[in-house]
Every structure is written in structure tokens, then in C-alpha cells.
Coordinates of C-alpha atoms in Angstrom, one line a residue:
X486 CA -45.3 119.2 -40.1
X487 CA -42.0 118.3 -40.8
X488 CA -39.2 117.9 -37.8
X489 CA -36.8 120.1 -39.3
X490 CA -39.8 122.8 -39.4
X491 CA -40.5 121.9 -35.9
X492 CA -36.9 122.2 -34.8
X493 CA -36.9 125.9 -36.4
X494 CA -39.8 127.1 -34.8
X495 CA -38.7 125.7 -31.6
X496 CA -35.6 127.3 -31.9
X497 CA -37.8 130.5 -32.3
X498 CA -39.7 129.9 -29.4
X499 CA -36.8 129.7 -27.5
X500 CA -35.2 133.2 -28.6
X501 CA -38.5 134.6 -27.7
X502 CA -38.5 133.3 -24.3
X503 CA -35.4 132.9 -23.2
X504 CA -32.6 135.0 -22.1
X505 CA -28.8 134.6 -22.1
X506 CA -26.9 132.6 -19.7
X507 CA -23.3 133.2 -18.5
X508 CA -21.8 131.6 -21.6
X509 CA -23.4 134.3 -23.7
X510 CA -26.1 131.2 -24.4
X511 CA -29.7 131.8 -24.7
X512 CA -31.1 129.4 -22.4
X513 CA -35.6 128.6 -21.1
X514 CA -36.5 126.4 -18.3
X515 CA -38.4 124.0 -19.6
X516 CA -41.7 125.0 -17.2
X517 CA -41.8 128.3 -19.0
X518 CA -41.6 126.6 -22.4
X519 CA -44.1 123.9 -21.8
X520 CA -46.7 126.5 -20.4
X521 CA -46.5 129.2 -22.8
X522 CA -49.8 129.6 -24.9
X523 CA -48.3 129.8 -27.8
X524 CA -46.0 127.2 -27.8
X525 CA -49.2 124.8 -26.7
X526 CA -50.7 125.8 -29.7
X527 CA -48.0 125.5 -32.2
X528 CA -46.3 122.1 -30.7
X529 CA -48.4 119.0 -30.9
X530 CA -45.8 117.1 -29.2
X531 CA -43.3 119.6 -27.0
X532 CA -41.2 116.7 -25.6
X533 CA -40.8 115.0 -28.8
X534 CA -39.9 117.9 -30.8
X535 CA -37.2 118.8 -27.9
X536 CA -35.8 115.5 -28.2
X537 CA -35.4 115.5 -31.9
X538 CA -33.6 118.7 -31.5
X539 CA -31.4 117.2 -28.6
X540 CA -30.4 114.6 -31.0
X541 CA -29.5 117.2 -34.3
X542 CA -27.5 119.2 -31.3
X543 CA -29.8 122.3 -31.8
X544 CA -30.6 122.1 -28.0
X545 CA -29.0 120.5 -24.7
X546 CA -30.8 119.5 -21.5
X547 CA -29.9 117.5 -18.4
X548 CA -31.4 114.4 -19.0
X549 CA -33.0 111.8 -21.6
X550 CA -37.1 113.3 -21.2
X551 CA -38.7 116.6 -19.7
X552 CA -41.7 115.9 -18.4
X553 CA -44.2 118.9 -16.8
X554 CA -43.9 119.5 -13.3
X555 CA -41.4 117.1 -12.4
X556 CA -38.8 118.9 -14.5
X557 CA -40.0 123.0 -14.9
X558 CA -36.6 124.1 -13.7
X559 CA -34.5 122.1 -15.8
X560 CA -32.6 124.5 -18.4
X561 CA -33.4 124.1 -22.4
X562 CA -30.2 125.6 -23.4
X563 CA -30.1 126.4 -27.6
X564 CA -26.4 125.6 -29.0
X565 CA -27.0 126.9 -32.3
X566 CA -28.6 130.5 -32.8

């Protein structure tokens, strides 16, 4: 798979899960996208496609890496719809 491809479905995945924030943003904690079943089976490599879409400015987190458990409650917050 490509990374743009990834980044799309991600962005998906996020609509689906999430819900709107007070800026009218839809926003997922990460914990919820990282244990969904569906998202395990679609993303080989969660983190790596969230960073690549940190990067393009799809997404926005707090931080440089998510990493399970450590950082479930940290918001994935999609900037483009």
C-alpha cells in the first residue's frame, strides 16, 4: 500500500470513530484507534501511518510518537475532512 492510500483510510477510520470536538473538529483518542479491530487489520503500522499524516497536516497530535498504553488518551485530531 501506498501512504497516500494509507493516509485516506486513516482519515476514514477516524470519521468512523471519532466525534466532534469544540472546534467543530472531529477528533479519537489514540487508545480507541489503536484497539479497534478493524483498524488492526487494515493498518500494518498504526504509528507510522499517523505520523506520515502528522507530517502532510491531515492529523495533529501532542507529541512526536503514540505509543499504546502510555499515550491512549492523547487526542488524534483530523485537520482536513
Amino acid at each position: 500500500m501506498d501512504v497516500s492510500h494509507e493516509v485516506n483510510l486513516l482519515v476514514q477510520e477516524i470519521q468512523r470513530l471519532g466525534s466532534k470536538n469544540a472546534d467543530g473538529q472531529t477528533s479519537v483518542k489514540f487508545g480507541v484507534l489503536f484497539s479497534d479491530d478493524r483498524c488492526a487489520n487494515i493498518f500494518e503500522a498504526l504509528v507510522g501511518t499517523l505520523k506520515a499524516a502528522k507530517k502532510r497536516k491531515v492529523i495533529t497530535f501532542q507529541g512526536e510518537l503514540l505509543l499504546q498504553g502510555v499515550h491512549d488518551n492523547v487526542d488524534v485530531i483530523l485537520l482536513q475532512e
